[in-house]
N, CA, C and O atoms as a GROMACS GRO file, in nm:
protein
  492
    1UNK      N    1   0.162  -0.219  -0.855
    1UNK     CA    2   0.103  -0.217  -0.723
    1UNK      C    3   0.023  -0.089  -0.701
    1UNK      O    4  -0.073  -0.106  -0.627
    2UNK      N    5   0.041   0.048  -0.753
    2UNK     CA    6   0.015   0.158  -0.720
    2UNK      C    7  -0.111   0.169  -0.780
    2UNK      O    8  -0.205   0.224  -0.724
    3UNK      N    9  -0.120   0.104  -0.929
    3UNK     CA   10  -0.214   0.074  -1.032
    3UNK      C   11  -0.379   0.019  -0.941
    3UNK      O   12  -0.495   0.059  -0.939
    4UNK      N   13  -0.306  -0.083  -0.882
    4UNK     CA   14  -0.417  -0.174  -0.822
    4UNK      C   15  -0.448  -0.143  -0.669
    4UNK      O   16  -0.529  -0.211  -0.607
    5UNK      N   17  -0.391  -0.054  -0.621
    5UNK     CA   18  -0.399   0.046  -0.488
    5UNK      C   19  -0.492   0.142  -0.537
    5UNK      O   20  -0.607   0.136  -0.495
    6UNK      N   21  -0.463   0.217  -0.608
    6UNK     CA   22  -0.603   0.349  -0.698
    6UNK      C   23  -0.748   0.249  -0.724
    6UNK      O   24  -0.868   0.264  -0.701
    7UNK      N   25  -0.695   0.181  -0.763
    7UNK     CA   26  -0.839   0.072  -0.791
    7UNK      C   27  -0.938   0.015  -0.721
    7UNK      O   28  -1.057  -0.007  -0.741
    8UNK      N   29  -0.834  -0.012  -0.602
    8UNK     CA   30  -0.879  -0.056  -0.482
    8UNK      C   31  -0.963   0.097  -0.378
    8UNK      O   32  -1.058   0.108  -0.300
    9UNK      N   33  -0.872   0.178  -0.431
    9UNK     CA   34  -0.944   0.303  -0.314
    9UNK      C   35  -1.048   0.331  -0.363
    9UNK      O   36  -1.131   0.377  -0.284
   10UNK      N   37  -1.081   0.318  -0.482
   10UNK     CA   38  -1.218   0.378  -0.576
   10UNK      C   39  -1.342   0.321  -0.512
   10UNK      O   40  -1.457   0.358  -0.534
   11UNK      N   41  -1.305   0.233  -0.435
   11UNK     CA   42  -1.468   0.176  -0.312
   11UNK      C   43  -1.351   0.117  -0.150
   11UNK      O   44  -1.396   0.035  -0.070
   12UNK      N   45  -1.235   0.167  -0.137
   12UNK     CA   46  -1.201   0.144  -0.027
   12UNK      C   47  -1.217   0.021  -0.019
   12UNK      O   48  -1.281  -0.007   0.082
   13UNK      N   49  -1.172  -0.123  -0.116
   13UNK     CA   50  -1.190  -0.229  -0.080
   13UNK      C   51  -1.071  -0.292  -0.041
   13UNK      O   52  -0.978  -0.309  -0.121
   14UNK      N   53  -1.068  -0.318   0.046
   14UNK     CA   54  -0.902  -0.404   0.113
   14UNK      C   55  -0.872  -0.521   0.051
   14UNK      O   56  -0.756  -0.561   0.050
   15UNK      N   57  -1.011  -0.619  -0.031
   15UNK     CA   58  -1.006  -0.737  -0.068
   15UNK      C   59  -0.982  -0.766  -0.227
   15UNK      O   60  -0.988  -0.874  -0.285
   16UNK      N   61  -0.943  -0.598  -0.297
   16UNK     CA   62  -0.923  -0.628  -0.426
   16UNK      C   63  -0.823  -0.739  -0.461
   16UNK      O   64  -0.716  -0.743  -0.400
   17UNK      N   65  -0.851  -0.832  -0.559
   17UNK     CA   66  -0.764  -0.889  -0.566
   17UNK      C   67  -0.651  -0.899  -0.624
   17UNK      O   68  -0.565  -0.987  -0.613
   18UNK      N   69  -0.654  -0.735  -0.732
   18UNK     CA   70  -0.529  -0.710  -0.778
   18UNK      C   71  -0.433  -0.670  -0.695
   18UNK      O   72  -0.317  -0.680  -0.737
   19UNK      N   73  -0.458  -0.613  -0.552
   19UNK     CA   74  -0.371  -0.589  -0.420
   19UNK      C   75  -0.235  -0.751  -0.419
   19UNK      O   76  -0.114  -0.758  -0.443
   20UNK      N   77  -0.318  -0.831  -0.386
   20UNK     CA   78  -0.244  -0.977  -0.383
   20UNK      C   79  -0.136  -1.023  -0.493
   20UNK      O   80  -0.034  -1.091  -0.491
   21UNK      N   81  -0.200  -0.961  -0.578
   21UNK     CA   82  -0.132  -0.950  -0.762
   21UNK      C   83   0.020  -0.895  -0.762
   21UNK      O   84   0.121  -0.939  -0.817
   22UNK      N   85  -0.002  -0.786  -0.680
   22UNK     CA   86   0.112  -0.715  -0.721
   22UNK      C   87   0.245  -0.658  -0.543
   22UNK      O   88   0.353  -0.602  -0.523
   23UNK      N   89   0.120  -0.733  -0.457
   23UNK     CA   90   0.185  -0.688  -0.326
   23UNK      C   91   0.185  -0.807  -0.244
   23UNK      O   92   0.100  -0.892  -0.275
   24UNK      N   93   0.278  -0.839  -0.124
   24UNK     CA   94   0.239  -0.918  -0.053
   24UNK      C   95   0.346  -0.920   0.074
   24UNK      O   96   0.430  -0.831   0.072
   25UNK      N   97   0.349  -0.999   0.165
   25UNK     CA   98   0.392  -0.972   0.301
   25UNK      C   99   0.340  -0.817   0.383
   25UNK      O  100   0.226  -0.771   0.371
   26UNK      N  101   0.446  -0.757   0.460
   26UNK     CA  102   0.442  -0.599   0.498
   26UNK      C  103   0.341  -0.498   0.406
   26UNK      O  104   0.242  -0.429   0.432
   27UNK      N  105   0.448  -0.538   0.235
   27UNK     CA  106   0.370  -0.426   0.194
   27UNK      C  107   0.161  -0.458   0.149
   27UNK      O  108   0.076  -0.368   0.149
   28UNK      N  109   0.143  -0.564   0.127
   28UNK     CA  110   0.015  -0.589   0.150
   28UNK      C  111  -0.069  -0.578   0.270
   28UNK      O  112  -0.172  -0.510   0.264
   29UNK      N  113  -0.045  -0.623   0.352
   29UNK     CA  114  -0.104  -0.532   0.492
   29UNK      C  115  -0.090  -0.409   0.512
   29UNK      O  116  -0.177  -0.354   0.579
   30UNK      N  117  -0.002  -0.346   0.472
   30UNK     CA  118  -0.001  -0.191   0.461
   30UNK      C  119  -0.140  -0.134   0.434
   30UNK      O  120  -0.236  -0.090   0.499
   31UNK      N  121  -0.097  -0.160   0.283
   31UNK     CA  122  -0.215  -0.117   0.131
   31UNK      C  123  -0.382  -0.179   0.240
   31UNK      O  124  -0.493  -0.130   0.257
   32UNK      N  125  -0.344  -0.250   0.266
   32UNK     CA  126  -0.508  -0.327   0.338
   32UNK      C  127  -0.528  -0.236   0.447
   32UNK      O  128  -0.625  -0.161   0.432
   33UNK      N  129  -0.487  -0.227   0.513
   33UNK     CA  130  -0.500  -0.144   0.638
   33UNK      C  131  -0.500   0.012   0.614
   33UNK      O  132  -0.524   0.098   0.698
   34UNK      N  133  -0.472   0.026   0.507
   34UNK     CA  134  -0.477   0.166   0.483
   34UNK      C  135  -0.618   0.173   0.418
   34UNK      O  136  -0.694   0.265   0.450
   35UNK      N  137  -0.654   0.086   0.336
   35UNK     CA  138  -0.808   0.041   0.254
   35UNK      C  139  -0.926   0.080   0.383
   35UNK      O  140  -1.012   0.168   0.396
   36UNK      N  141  -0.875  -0.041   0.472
   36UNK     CA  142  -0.981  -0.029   0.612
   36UNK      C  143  -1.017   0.092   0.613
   36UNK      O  144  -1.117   0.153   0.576
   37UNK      N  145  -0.918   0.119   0.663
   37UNK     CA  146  -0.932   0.254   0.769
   37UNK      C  147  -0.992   0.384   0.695
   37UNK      O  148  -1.049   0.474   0.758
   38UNK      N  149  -0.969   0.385   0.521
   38UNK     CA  150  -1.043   0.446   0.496
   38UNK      C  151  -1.220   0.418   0.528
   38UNK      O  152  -1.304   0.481   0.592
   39UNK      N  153  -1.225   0.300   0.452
   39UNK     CA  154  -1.383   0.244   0.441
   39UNK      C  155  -1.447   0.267   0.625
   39UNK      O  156  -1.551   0.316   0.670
   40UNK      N  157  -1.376   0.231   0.664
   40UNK     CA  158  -1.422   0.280   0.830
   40UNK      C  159  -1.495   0.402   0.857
   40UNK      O  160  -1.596   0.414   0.928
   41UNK      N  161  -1.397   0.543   0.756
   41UNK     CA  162  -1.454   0.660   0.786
   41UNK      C  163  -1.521   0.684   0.683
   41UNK      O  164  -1.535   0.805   0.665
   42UNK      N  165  -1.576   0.611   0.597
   42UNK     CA  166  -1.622   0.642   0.470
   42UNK      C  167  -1.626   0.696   0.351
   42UNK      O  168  -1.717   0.750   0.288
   43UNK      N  169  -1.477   0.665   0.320
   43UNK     CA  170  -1.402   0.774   0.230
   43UNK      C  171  -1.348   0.690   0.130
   43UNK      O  172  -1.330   0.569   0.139
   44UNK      N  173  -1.319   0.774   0.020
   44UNK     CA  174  -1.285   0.661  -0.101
   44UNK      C  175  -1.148   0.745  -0.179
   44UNK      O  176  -1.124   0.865  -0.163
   45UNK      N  177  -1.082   0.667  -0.251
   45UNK     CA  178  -0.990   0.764  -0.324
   45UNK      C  179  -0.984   0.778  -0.428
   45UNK      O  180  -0.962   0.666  -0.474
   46UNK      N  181  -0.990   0.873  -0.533
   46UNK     CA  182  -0.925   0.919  -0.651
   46UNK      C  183  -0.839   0.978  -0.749
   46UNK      O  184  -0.764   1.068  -0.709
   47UNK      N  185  -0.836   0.951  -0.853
   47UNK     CA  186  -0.712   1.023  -0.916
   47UNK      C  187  -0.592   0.860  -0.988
   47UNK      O  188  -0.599   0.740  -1.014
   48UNK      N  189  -0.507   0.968  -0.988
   48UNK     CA  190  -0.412   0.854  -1.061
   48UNK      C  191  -0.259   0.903  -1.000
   48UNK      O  192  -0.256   1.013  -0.943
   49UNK      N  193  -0.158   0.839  -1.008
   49UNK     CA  194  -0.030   0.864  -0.976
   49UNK      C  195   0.047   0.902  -1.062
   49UNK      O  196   0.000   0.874  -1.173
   50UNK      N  197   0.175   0.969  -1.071
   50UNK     CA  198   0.242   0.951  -1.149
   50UNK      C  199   0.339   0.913  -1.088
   50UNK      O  200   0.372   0.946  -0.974
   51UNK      N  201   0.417   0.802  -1.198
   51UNK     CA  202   0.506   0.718  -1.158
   51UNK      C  203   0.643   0.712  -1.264
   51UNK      O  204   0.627   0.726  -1.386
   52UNK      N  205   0.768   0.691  -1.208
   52UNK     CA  206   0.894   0.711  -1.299
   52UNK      C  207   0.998   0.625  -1.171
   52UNK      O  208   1.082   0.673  -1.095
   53UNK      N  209   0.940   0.452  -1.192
   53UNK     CA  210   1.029   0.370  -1.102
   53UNK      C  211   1.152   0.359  -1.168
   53UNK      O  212   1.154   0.380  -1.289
   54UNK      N  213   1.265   0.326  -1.100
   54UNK     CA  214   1.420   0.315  -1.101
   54UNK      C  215   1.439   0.230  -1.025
   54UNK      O  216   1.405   0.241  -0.908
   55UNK      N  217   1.511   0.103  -1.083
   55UNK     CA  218   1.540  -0.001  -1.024
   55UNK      C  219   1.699   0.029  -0.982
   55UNK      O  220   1.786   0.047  -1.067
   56UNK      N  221   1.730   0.033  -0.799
   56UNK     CA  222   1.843   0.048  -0.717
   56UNK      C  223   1.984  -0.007  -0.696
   56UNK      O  224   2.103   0.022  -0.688
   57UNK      N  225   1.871  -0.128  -0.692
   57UNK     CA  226   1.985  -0.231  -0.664
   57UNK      C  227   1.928  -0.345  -0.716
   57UNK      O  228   1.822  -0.319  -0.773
   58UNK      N  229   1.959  -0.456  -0.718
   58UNK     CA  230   1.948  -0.616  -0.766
   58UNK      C  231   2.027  -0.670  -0.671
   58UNK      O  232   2.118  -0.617  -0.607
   59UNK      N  233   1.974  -0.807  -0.664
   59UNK     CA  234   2.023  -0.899  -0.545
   59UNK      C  235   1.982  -1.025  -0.613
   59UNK      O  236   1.910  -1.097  -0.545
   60UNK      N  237   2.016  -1.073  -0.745
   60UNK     CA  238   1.923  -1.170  -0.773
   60UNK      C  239   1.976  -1.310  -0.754
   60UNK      O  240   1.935  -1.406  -0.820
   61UNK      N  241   2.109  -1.320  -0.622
   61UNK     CA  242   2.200  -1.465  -0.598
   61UNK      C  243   2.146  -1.430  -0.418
   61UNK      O  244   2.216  -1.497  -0.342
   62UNK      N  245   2.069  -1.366  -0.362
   62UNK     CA  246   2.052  -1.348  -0.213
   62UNK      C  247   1.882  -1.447  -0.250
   62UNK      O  248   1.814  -1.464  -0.351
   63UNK      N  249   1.874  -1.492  -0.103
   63UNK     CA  250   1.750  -1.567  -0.078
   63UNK      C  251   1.651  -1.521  -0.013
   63UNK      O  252   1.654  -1.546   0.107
   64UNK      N  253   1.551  -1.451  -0.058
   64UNK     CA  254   1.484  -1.470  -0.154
   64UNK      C  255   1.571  -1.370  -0.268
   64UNK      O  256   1.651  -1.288  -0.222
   65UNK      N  257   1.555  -1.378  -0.388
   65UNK     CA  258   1.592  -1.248  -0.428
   65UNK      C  259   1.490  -1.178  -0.472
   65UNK      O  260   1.377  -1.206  -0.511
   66UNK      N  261   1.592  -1.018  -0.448
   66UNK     CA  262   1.608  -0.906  -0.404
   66UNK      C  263   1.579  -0.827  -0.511
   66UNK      O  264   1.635  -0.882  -0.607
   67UNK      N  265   1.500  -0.687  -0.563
   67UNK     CA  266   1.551  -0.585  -0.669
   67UNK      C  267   1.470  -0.454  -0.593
   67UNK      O  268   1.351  -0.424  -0.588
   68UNK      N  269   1.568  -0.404  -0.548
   68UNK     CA  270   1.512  -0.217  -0.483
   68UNK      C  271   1.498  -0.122  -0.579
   68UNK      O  272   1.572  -0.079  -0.668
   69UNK      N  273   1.345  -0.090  -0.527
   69UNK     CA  274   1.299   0.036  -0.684
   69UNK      C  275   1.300   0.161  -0.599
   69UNK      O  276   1.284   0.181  -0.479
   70UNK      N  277   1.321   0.228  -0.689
   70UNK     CA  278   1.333   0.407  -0.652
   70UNK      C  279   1.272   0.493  -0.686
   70UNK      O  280   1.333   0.553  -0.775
   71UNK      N  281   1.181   0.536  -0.664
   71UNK     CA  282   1.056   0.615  -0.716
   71UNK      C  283   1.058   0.772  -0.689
   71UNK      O  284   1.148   0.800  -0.609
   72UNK      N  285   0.990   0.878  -0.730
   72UNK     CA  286   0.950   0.968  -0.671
   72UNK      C  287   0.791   0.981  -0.702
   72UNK      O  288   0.757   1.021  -0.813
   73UNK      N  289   0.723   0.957  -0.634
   73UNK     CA  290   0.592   0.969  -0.685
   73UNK      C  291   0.504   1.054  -0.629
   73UNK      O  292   0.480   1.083  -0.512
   74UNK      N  293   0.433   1.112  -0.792
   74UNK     CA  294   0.356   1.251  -0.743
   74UNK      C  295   0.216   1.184  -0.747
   74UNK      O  296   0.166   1.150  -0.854
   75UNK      N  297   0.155   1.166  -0.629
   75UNK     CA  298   0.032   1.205  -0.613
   75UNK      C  299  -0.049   1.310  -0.568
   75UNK      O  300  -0.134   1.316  -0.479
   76UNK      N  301  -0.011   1.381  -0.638
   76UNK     CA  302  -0.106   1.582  -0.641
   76UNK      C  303  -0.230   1.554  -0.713
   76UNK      O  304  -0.312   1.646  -0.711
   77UNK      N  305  -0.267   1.439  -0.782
   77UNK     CA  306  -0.380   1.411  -0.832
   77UNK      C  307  -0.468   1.278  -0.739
   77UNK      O  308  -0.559   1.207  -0.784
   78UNK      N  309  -0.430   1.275  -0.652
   78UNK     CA  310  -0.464   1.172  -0.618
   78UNK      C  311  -0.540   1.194  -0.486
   78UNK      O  312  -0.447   1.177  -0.407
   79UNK      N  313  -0.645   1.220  -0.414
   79UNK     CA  314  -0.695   1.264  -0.328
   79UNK      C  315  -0.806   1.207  -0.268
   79UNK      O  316  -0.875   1.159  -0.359
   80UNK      N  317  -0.875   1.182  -0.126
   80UNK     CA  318  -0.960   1.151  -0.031
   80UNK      C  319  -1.132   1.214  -0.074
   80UNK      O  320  -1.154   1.326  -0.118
   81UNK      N  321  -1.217   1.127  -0.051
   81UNK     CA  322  -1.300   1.238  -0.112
   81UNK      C  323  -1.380   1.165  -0.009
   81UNK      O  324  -1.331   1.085   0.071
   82UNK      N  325  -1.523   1.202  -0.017
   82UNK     CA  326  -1.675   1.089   0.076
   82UNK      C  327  -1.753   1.038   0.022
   82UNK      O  328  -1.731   1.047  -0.099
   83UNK      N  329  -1.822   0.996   0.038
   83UNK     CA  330  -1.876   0.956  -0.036
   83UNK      C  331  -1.974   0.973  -0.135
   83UNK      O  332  -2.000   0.909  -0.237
   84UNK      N  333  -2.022   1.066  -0.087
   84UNK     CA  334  -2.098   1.178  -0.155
   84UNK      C  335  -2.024   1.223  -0.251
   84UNK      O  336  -2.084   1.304  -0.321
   85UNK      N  337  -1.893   1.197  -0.290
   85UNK     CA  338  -1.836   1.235  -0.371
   85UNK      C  339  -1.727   1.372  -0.370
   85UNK      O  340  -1.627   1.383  -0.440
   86UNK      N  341  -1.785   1.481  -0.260
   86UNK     CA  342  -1.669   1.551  -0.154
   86UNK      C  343  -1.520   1.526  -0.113
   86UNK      O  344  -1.462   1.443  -0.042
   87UNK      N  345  -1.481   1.647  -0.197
   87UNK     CA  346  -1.284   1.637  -0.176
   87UNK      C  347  -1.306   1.618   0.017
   87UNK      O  348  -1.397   1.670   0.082
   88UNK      N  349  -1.220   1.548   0.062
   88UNK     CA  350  -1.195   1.570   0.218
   88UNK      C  351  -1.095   1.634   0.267
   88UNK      O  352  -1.070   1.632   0.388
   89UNK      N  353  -1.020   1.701   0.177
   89UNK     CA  354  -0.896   1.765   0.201
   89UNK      C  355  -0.862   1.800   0.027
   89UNK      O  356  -0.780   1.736  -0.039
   90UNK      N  357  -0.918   1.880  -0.009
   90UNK     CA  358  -0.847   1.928  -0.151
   90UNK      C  359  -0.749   2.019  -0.175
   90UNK      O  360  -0.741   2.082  -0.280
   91UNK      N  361  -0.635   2.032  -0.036
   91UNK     CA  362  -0.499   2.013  -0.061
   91UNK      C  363  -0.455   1.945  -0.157
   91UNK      O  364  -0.498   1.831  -0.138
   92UNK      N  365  -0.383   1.947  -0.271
   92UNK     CA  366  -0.295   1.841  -0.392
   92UNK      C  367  -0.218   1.789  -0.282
   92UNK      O  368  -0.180   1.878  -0.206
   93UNK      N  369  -0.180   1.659  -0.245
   93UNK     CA  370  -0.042   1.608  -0.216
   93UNK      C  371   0.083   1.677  -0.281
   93UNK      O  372   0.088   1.798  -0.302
   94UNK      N  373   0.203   1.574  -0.315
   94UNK     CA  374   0.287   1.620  -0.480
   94UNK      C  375   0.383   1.538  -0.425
   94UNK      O  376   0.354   1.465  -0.331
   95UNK      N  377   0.504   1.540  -0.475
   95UNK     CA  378   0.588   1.498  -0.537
   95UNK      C  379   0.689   1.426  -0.366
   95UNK      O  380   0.758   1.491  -0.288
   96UNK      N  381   0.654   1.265  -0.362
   96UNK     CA  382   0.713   1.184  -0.211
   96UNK      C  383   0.836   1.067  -0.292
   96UNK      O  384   0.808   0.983  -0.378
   97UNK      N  385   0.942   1.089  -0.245
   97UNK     CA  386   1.049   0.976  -0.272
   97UNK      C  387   0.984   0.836  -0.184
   97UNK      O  388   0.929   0.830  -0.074
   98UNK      N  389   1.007   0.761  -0.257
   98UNK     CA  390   0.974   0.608  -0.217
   98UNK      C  391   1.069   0.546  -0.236
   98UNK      O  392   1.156   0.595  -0.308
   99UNK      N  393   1.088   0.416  -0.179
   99UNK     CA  394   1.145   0.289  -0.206
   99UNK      C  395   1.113   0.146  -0.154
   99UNK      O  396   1.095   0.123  -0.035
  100UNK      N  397   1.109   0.066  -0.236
  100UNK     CA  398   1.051  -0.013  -0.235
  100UNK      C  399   1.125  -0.173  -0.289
  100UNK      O  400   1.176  -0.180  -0.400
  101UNK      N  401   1.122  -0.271  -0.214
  101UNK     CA  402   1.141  -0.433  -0.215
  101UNK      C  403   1.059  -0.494  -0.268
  101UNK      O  404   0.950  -0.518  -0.216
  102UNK      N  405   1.107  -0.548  -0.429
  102UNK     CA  406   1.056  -0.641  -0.484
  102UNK      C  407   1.103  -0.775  -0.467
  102UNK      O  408   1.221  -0.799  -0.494
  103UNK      N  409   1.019  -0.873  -0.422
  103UNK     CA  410   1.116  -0.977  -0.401
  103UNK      C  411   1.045  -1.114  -0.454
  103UNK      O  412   0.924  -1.137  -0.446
  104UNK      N  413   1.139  -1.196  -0.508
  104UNK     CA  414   1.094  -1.309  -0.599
  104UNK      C  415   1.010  -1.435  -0.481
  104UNK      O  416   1.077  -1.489  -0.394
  105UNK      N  417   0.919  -1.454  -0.492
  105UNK     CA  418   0.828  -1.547  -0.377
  105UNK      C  419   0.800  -1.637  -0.453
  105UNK      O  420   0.682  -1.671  -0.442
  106UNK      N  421   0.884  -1.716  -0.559
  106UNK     CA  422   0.888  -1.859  -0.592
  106UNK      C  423   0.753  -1.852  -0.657
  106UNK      O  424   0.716  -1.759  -0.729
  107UNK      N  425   0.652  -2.002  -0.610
  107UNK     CA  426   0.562  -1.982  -0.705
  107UNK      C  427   0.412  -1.836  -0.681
  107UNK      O  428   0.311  -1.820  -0.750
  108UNK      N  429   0.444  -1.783  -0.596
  108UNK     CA  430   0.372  -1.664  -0.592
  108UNK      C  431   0.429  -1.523  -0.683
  108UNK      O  432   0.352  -1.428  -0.701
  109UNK      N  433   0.579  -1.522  -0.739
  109UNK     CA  434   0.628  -1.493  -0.840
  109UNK      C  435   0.673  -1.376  -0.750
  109UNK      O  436   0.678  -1.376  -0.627
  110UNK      N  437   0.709  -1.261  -0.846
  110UNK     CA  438   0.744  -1.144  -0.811
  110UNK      C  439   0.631  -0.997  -0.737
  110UNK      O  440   0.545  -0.925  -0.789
  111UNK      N  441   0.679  -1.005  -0.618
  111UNK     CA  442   0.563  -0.874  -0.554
  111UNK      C  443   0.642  -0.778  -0.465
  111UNK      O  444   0.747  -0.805  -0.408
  112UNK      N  445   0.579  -0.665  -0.459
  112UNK     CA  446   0.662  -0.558  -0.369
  112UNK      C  447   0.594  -0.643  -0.248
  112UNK      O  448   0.488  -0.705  -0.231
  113UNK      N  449   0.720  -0.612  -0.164
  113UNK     CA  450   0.710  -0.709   0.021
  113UNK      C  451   0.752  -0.553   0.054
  113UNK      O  452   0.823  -0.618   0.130
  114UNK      N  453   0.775  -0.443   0.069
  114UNK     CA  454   0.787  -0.339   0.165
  114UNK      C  455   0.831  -0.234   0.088
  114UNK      O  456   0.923  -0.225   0.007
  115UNK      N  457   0.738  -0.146   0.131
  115UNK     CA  458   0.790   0.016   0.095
  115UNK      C  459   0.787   0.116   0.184
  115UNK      O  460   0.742   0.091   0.296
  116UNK      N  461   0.819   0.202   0.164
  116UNK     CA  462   0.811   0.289   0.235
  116UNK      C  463   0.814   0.439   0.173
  116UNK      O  464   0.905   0.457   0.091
  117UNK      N  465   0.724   0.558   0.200
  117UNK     CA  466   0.694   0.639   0.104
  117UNK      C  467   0.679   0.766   0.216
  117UNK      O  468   0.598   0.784   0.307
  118UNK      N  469   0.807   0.855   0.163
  118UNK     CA  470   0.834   1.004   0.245
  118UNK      C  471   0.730   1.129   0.251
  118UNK      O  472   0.625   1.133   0.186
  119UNK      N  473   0.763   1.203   0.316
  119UNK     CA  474   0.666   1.332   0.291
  119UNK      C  475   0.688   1.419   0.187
  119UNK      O  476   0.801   1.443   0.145
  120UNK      N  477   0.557   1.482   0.130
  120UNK     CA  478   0.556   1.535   0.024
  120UNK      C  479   0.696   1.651  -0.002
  120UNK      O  480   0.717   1.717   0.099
  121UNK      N  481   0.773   1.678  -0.097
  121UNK     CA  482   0.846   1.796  -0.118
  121UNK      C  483   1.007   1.684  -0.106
  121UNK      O  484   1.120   1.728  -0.127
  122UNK      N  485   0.983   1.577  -0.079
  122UNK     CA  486   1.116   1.499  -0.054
  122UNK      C  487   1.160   1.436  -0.183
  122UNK      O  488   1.216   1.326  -0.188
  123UNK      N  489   1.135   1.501  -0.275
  123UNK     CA  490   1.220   1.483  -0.421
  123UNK      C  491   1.201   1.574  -0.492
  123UNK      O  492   1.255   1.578  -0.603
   0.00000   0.00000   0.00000
């Protein structure tokens, strides 16, 4: 999901379709609305994440099922720029605990449905 979120910010497009791929319910309107609102102010994103998911919990007899991932993810490389190509804040981010609901959606298969991602220094 994070993969195809960077991808998507690289022209602020809300309609990538790897977004749908890998996200859907909550956490896809998120990722979209966060897309907008860049492209609104005319800003795009770059960089890459680093990522080291940990799967929490499993739920795989609950309906829908369930598997909670545990992340800490550093995006210190990952930053706002304009389009012109201008950092908009070249502050680094760094290092935000996440967690996140993967949940099995039948024939739409497996996608994160909700995350939620802390302020920087919270891992």
């Amino acid at each position: 999901m994070w993969a195809a979120y960077a991808k998507a910010g690289l022209t602020a497009n809300p309609d990538e379709p790897d977004l749908s791929r890998f996200a859907g319910d909550g956490a896809l309107k998120t990722l979209r609305n966060g897309l907008v609102s860049y492209r609104s102010k005319k800003q795009v994103l770059k960089g890459k994440y680093v990522l080291n998911p940990q799967v929490a919990e499993v739920a795989l007899t609950a309906s829908p099922a369930t598997v909670t991932v545990t992340d800490c993810i550093d995006d210190s490389a990952f930053l706002v720029y304009n389009l012109a190509g201008e950092p908009i804040n070249d502050v680094p981010g760094g290092r935000r605990s996440a967690r996140a609901t993967v949940t099995n959606l039948a024939a739409g298969g497996w996608k994160v449905t909700s995350f939620g991602v802390q302020d920087v220094g919270s891992c």
